[in-house]
Coordinates of C-alpha atoms in Angstrom, one line a residue:
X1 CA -59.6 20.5 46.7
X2 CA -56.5 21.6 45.2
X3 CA -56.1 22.6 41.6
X4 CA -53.3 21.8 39.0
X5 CA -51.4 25.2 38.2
X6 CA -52.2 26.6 34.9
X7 CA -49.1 27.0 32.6
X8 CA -49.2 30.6 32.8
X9 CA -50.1 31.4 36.3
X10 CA -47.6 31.7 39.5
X11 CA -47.1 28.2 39.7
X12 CA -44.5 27.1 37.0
X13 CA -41.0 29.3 36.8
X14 CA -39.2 30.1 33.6
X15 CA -35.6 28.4 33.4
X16 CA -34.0 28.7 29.6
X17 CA -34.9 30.0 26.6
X18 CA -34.5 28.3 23.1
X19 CA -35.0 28.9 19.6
X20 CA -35.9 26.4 17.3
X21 CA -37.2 26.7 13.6
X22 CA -40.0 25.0 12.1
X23 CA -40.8 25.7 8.3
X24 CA -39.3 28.7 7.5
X25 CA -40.1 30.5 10.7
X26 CA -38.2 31.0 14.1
X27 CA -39.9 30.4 17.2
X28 CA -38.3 31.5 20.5
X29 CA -39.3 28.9 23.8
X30 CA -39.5 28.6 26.9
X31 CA -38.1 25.6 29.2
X32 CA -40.7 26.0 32.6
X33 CA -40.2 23.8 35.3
X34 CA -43.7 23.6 37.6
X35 CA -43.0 24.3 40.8
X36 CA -43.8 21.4 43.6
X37 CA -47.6 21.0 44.5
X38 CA -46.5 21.7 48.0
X39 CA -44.7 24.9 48.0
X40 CA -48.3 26.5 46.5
X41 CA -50.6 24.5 49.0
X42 CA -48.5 26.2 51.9
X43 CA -47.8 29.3 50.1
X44 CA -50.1 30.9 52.8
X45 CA -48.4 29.7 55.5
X46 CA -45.5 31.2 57.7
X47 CA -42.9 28.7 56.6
X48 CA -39.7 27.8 58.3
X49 CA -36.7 30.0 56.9
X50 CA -34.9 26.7 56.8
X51 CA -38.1 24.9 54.9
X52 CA -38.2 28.0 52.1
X53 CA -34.1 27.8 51.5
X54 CA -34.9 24.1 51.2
X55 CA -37.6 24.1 48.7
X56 CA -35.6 26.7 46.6
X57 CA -32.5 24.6 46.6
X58 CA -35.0 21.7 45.1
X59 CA -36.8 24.1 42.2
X60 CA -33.0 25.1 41.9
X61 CA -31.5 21.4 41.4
X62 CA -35.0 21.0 38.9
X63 CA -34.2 23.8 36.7
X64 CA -31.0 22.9 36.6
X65 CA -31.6 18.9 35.3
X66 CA -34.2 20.7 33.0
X67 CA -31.4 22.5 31.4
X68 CA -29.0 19.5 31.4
X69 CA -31.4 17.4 29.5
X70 CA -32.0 20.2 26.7
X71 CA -28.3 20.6 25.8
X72 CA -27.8 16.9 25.9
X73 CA -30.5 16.8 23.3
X74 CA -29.2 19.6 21.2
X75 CA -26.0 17.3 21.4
X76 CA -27.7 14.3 20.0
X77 CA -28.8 16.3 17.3
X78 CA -26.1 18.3 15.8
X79 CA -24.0 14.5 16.3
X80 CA -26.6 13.1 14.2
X81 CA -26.5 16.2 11.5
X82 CA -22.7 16.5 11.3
X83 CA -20.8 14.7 8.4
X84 CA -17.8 12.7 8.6
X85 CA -15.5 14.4 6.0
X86 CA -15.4 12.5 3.0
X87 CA -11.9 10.9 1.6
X88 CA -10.2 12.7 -1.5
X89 CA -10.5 11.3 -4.7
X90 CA -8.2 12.0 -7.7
X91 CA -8.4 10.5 -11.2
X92 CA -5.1 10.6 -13.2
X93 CA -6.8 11.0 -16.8
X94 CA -3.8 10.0 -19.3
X95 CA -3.1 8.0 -22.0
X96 CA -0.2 5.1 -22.2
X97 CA 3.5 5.8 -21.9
X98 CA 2.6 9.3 -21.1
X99 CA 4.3 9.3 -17.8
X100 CA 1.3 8.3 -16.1
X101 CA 3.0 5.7 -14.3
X102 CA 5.2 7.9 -12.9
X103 CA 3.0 10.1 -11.8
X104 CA 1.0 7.3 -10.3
X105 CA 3.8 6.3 -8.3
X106 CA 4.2 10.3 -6.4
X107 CA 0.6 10.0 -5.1
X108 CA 1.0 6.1 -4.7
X109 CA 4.3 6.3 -2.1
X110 CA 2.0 9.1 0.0
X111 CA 1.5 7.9 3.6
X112 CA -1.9 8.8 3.4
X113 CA -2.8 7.6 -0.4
X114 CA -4.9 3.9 -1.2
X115 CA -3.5 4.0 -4.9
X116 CA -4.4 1.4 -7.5
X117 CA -2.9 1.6 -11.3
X118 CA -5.4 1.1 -13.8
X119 CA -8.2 -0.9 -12.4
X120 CA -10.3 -0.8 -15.7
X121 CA -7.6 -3.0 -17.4
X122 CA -9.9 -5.8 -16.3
X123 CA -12.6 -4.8 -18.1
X124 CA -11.3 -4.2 -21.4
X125 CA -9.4 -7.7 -21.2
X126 CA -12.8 -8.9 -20.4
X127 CA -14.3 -7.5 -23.9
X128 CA -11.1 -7.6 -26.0
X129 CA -13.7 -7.6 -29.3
X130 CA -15.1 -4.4 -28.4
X131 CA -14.7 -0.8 -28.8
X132 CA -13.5 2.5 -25.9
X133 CA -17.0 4.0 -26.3
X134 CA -18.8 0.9 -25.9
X135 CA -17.0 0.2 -22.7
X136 CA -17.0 3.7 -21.3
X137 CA -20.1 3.1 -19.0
X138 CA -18.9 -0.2 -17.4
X139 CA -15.4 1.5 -16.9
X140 CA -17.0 4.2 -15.1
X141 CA -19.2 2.3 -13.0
X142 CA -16.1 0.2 -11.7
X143 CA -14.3 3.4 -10.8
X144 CA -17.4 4.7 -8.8
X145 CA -17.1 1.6 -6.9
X146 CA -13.3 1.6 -6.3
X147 CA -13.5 4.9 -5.7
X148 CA -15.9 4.0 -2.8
X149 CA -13.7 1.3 -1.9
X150 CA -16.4 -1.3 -2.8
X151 CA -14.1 -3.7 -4.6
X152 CA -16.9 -6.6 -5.0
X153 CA -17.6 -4.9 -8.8
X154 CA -14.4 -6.9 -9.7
X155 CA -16.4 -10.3 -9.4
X156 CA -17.5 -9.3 -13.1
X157 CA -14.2 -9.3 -13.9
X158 CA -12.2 -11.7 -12.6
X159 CA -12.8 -15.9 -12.3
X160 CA -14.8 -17.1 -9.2
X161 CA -12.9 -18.9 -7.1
X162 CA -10.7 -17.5 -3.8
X163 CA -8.4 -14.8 -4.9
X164 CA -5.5 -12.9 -3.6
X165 CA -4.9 -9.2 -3.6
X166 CA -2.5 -10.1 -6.3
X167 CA -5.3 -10.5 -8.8
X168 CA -5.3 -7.1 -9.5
X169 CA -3.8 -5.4 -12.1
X170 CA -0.1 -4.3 -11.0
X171 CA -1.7 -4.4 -7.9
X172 CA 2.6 -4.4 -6.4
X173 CA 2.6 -0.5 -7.5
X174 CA 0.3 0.3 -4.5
X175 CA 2.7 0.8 -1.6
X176 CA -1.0 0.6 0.1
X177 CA -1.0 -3.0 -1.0
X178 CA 2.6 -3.4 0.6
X179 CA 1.6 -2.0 3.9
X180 CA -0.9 -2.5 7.1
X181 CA -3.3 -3.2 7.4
X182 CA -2.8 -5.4 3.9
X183 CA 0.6 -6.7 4.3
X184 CA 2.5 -6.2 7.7
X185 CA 5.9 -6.8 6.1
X186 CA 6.3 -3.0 5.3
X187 CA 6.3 -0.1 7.6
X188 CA 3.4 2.4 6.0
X189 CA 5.3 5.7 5.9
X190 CA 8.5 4.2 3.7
X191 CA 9.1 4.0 0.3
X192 CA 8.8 0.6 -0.6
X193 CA 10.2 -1.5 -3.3
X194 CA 7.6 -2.8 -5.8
X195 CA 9.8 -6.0 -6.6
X196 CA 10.4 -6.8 -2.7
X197 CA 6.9 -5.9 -2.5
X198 CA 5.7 -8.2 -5.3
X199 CA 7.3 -11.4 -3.5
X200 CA 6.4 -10.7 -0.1
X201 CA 2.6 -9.6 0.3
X202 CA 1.1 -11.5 -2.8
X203 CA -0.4 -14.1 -1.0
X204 CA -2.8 -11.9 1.5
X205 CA -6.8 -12.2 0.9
X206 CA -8.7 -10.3 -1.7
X207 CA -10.6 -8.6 1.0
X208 CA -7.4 -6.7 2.3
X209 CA -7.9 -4.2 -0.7
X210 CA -11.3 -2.8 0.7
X211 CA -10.1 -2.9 4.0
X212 CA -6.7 -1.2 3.4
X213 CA -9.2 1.3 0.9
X214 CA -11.1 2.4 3.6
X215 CA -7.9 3.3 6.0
X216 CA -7.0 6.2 3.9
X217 CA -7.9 9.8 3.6
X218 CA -6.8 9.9 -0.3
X219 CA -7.8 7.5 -2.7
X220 CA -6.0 7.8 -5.9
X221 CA -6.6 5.6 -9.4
X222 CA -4.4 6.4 -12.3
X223 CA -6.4 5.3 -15.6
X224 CA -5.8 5.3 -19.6
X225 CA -8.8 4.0 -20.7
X226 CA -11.2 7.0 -21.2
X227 CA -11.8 8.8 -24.0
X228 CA -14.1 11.5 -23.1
X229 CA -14.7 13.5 -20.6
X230 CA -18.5 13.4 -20.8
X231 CA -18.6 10.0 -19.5
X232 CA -17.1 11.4 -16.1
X233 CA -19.6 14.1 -15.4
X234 CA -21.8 12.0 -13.4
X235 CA -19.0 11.6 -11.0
X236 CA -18.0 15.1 -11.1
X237 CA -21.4 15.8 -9.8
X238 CA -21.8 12.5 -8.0
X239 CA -22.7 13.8 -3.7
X240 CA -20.7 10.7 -2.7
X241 CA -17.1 11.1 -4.1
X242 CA -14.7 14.2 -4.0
X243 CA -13.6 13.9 -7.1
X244 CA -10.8 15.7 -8.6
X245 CA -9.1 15.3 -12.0
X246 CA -5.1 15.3 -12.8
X247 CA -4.8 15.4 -16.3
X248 CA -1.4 14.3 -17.4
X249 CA -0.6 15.0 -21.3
X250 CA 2.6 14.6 -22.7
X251 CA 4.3 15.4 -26.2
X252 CA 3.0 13.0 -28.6
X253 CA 6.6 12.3 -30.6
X254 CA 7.7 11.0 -27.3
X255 CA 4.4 8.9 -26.6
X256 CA 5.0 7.2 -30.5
X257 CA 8.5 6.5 -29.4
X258 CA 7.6 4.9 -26.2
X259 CA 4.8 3.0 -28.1
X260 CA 7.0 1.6 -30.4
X261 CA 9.2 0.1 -27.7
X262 CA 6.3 -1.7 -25.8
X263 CA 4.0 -2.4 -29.2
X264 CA 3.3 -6.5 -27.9
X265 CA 2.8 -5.1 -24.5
X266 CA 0.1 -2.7 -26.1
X267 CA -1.2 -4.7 -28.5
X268 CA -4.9 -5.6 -27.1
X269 CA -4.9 -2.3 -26.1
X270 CA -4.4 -0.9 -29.7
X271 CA -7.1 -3.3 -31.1
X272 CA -9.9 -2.4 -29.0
X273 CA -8.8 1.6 -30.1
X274 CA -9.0 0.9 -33.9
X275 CA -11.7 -1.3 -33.5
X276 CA -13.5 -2.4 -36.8
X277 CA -11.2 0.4 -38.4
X278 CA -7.8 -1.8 -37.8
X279 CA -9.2 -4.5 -40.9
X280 CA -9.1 -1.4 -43.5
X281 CA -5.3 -0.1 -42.1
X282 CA -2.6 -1.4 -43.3
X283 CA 0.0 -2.5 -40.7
X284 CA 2.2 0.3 -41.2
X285 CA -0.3 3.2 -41.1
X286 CA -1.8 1.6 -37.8
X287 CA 0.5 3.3 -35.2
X288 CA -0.3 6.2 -36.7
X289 CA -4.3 5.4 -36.6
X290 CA -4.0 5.1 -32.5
X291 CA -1.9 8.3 -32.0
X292 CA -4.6 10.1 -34.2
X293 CA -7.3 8.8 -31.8
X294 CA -5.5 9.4 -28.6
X295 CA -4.1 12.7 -29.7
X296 CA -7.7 13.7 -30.5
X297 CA -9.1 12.6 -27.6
X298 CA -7.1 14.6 -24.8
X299 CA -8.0 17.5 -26.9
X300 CA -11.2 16.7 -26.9
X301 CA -11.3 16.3 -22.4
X302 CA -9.3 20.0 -22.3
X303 CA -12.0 21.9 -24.7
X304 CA -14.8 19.8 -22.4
X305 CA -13.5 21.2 -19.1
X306 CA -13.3 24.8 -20.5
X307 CA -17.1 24.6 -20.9
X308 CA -17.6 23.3 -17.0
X309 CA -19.2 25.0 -14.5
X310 CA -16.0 27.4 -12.5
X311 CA -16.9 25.0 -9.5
X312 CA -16.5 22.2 -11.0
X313 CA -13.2 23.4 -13.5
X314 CA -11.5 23.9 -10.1
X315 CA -11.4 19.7 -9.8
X316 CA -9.2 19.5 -12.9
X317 CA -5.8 20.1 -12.7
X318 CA -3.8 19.9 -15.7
X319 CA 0.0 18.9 -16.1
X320 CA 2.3 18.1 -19.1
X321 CA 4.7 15.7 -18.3
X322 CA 7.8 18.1 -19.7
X323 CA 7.3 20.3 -17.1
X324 CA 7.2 17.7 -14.3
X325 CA 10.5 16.5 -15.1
X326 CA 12.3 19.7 -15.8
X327 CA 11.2 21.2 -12.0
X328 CA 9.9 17.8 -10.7
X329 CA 10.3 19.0 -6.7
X330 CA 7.9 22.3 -7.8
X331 CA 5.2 20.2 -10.0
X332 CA 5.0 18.2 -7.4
X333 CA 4.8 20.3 -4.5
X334 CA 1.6 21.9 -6.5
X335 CA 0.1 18.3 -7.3
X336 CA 0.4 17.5 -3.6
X337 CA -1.4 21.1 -2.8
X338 CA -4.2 20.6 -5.1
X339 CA -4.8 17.0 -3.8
X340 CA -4.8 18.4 -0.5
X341 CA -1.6 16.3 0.5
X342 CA 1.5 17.3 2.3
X343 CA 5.2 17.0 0.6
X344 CA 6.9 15.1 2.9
X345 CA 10.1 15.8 3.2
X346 CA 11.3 11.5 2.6
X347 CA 9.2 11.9 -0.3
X348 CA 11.1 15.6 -1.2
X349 CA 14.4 13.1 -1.3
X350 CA 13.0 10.4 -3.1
X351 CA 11.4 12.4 -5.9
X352 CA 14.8 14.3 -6.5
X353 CA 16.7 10.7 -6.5
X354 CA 14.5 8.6 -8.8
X355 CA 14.4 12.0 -11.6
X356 CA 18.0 12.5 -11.3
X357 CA 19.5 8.7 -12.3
X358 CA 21.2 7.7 -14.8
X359 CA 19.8 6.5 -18.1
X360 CA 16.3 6.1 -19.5
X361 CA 15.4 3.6 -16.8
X362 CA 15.5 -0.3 -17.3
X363 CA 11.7 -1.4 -17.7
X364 CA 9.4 0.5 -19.8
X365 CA 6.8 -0.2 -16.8
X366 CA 8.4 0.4 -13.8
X367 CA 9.0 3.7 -12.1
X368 CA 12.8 3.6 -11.4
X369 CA 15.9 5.9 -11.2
X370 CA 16.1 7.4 -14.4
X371 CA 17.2 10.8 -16.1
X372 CA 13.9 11.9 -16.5
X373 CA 14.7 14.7 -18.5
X374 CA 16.7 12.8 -21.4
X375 CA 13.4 10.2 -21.3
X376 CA 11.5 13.1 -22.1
X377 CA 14.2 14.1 -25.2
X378 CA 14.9 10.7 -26.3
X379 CA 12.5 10.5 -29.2
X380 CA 14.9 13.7 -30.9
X381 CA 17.7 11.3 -31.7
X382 CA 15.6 8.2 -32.0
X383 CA 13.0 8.6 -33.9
X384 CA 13.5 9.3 -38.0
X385 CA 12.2 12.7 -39.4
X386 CA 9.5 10.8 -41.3
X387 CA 8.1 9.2 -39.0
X388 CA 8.0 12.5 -37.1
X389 CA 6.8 14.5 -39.4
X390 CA 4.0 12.3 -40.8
X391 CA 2.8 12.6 -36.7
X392 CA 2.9 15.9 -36.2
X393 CA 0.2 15.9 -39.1
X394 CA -1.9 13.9 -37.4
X395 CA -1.5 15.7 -34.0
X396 CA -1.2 18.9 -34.9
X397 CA -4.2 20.6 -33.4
X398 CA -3.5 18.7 -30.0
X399 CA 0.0 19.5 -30.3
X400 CA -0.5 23.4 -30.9
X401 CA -3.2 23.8 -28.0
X402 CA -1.1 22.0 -25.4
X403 CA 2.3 24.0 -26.7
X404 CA 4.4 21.5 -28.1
X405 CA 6.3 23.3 -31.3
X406 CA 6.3 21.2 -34.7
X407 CA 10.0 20.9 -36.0
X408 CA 9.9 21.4 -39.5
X409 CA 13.4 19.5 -40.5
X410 CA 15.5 17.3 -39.3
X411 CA 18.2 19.7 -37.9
X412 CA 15.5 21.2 -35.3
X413 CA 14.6 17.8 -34.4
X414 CA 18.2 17.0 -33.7
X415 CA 18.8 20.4 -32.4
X416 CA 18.4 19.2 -28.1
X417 CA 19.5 23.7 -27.4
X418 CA 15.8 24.3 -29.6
X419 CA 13.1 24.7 -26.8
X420 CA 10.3 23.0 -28.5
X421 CA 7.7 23.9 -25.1
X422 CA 5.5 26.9 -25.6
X423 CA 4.9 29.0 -22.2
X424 CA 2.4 31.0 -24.8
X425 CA -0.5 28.7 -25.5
X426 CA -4.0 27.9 -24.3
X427 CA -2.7 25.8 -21.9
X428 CA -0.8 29.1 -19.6
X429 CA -3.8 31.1 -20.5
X430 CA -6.2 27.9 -18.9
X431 CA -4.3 28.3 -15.5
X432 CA -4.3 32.3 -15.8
X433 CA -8.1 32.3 -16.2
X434 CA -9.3 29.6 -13.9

């Protein structure tokens, strides 16, 4: 009666070895193929020449297939280990009529950016009665969710009812928005025209937006409305977004001078930033209560990130909007690196035409051709000393960390030939140490 071959006897030939690791230990293996009841019941027998080449060829075929099957396995494996690479994800951490919008607009004319400008403006018109701090966690957790392209968190937000893509906030700054797969009017690598924009593509579904999201490599979200930069440390950390922070700070004379031109525009916005205080201000000392808390509170984000982990400092990136406009080709070039984007060279044209206009520009809101560097002087001949002066009180700290110079009379003020930009302060040193 014929016996089964034992596992280590004659009867079973060695055809690959693998390693594999169980626990903490290696274990090397073998792949044995048995060899064919037959060739071992006649292995006493004078066998044909042409009979042994055959059987050989089949154990040789087996062995073969045997190894076949164990690298399509390893295959399955390291397909079902390996990671897509996860999109980019940039905040643009400013404050209004800082030259965020701008700024919103060289990442949102990228080829390969989803952009969206200020998406927690729907919240705080949602709680107009309430305060920055109060709304911090729900404006986080609806950035977390753009950010993931989930745009369902607007339902909160928004009246039920079919919607169109042009519910959102200034949703006609995203050339995304303008472009397939949202809108096929516009070609997706073109600069495109918000106003042309605006009439043609703002009929299409609300479900374009997560659609168009989720056909980008960058997603980008420019937002004013945080205050701290505590409440974004759970993102920082968060395994499901690559986030990375541009923090955009500009002088704070030329913020006031902005503000003052688009106070109506601002003025929900202010409210829910005085809060409870704005009842004992008096009207005039107002403005000046709102700088004070926004002047404080980008301070407050550039100590925090000095305290992060090195790992973690490398996601921030800041920029004053003073140096963007004087070398706007080179700040942006090292934006685009640092977002892991690549400076076209359409986009090289259009950045040097739309900072080198004429003019201050012709819409507080809109990102046109406009001497960017006399926007970023005009508050020297506009604004009076006073008013100047009682600011820089109330900004001072912020403005000596971030290297804007105090003038101390009206002649410097006036003075356009008086650099008022440090290259000495904290803010070189941050970029020198990190």
């Amino acid at each position: 009666m014929f016996r089964p071959p034992r596992r280590d006897g004659p009867h079973w030939i060695v055809v690959a070895h693998t390693e594999e690791m169980h626990c903490c230990n290696k274990w090397k293996r073998e792949i044995l193929v048995p060899l064919p009841h037959k060739v071992f019941h006649f292995s006493t027998m004078a066998l044909p020449r042409k009979v042994k080449l055959l059987l050989l060829f089949l154990v040789s075929q087996m062995a073969i297939l045997a190894l076949l099957i164990h690298s399509y396995r390893n295959h399955l494996n390291s397909l079902s280990t390996r990671e897509e690479p996860k999109p980019m994800h940039v905040l643009v951490l400013s404050s209004w009529r800082s030259g965020s919008s701008f700024v919103g607009q060289l990442f949102g004319q990228h080829p390969d950016v989803f952009y969206l400008m200020e998406p927690a403006w729907h919240v705080w018109m949602t709680f107009t009665e309430s305060t920055p701090w109060s709304l911090h966690m729900a404006v986080r957790d609806l950035i977390r969710s753009v950010f993931l392209c989930d745009m369902s968190v607007f339902d909160a937000y928004m009246k039920p009812g079919p919607r169109t893509q042009s519910s959102l906030f200034q949703w006609e700054t995203s050339r995304a928005l303008c472009s397939p797969p949202a809108c096929n009017v516009f070609p997706r690598d073109t600069i495109i025209s918000q106003a042309h924009c605006k009439v043609l593509c703002k009929k299409q579904p609300f479900e374009v937006v997560e659609k168009s999201c989720r056909n980008y490599s960058h997603v980008v979200l420019k937002e004013v409305r945080f205050f701290n930069l505590q409440v974004l440390y759970p993102l920082l950390r968060d395994p499901s977004l690559n986030l990375h922070i541009v923090h955009l700070v500009r002088d704070p004379r030329a913020v006031f001078r902005s503000r003052e031109r688009t106070a109506m525009e601002l003025i929900i916005d202010s409210r829910i930033v005085m809060g409870q205080d704005r009842q004992k201000l008096k009207e005039e000392e107002q403005p000046y209560h709102v700088m004070q808390t926004i002047c404080h509170s980008q301070l407050e984000i550039y100590k925090a990130v000095q305290s992060l982990p090195k790992a973690l400092r490398r996601r921030y990136l800041l920029m004053r909007y003073e140096d963007l406009v004087q070398d706007p080709l080179a700040e942006t070039a090292r934006m685009y690196k640092y977002a892991g984007l690549k400076f076209l060279p359409h986009l090289q044209t259009w950045v040097h035409n739309i900072t080198r206009g004429k003019g201050i520009g012709t819409h507080a809101f809109h990102t046109n051709s406009r001497n960017a560097l006399n926007v970023s002087q005009a508050w020297r001949w506009s604004l009076p000393y006073g008013k100047v002066s009682q600011l820089q009180e109330v900004c001072r700290d912020t403005m000596n960390l971030l290297g804007y110079r105090l003038v101390r009379s009206e002649q410097e003020q006036r003075n356009l030939s008086l650099d008022l930009l440090s290259t000495q302060s904290l803010f070189r040193q941050f970029y020198q140490e990190g």
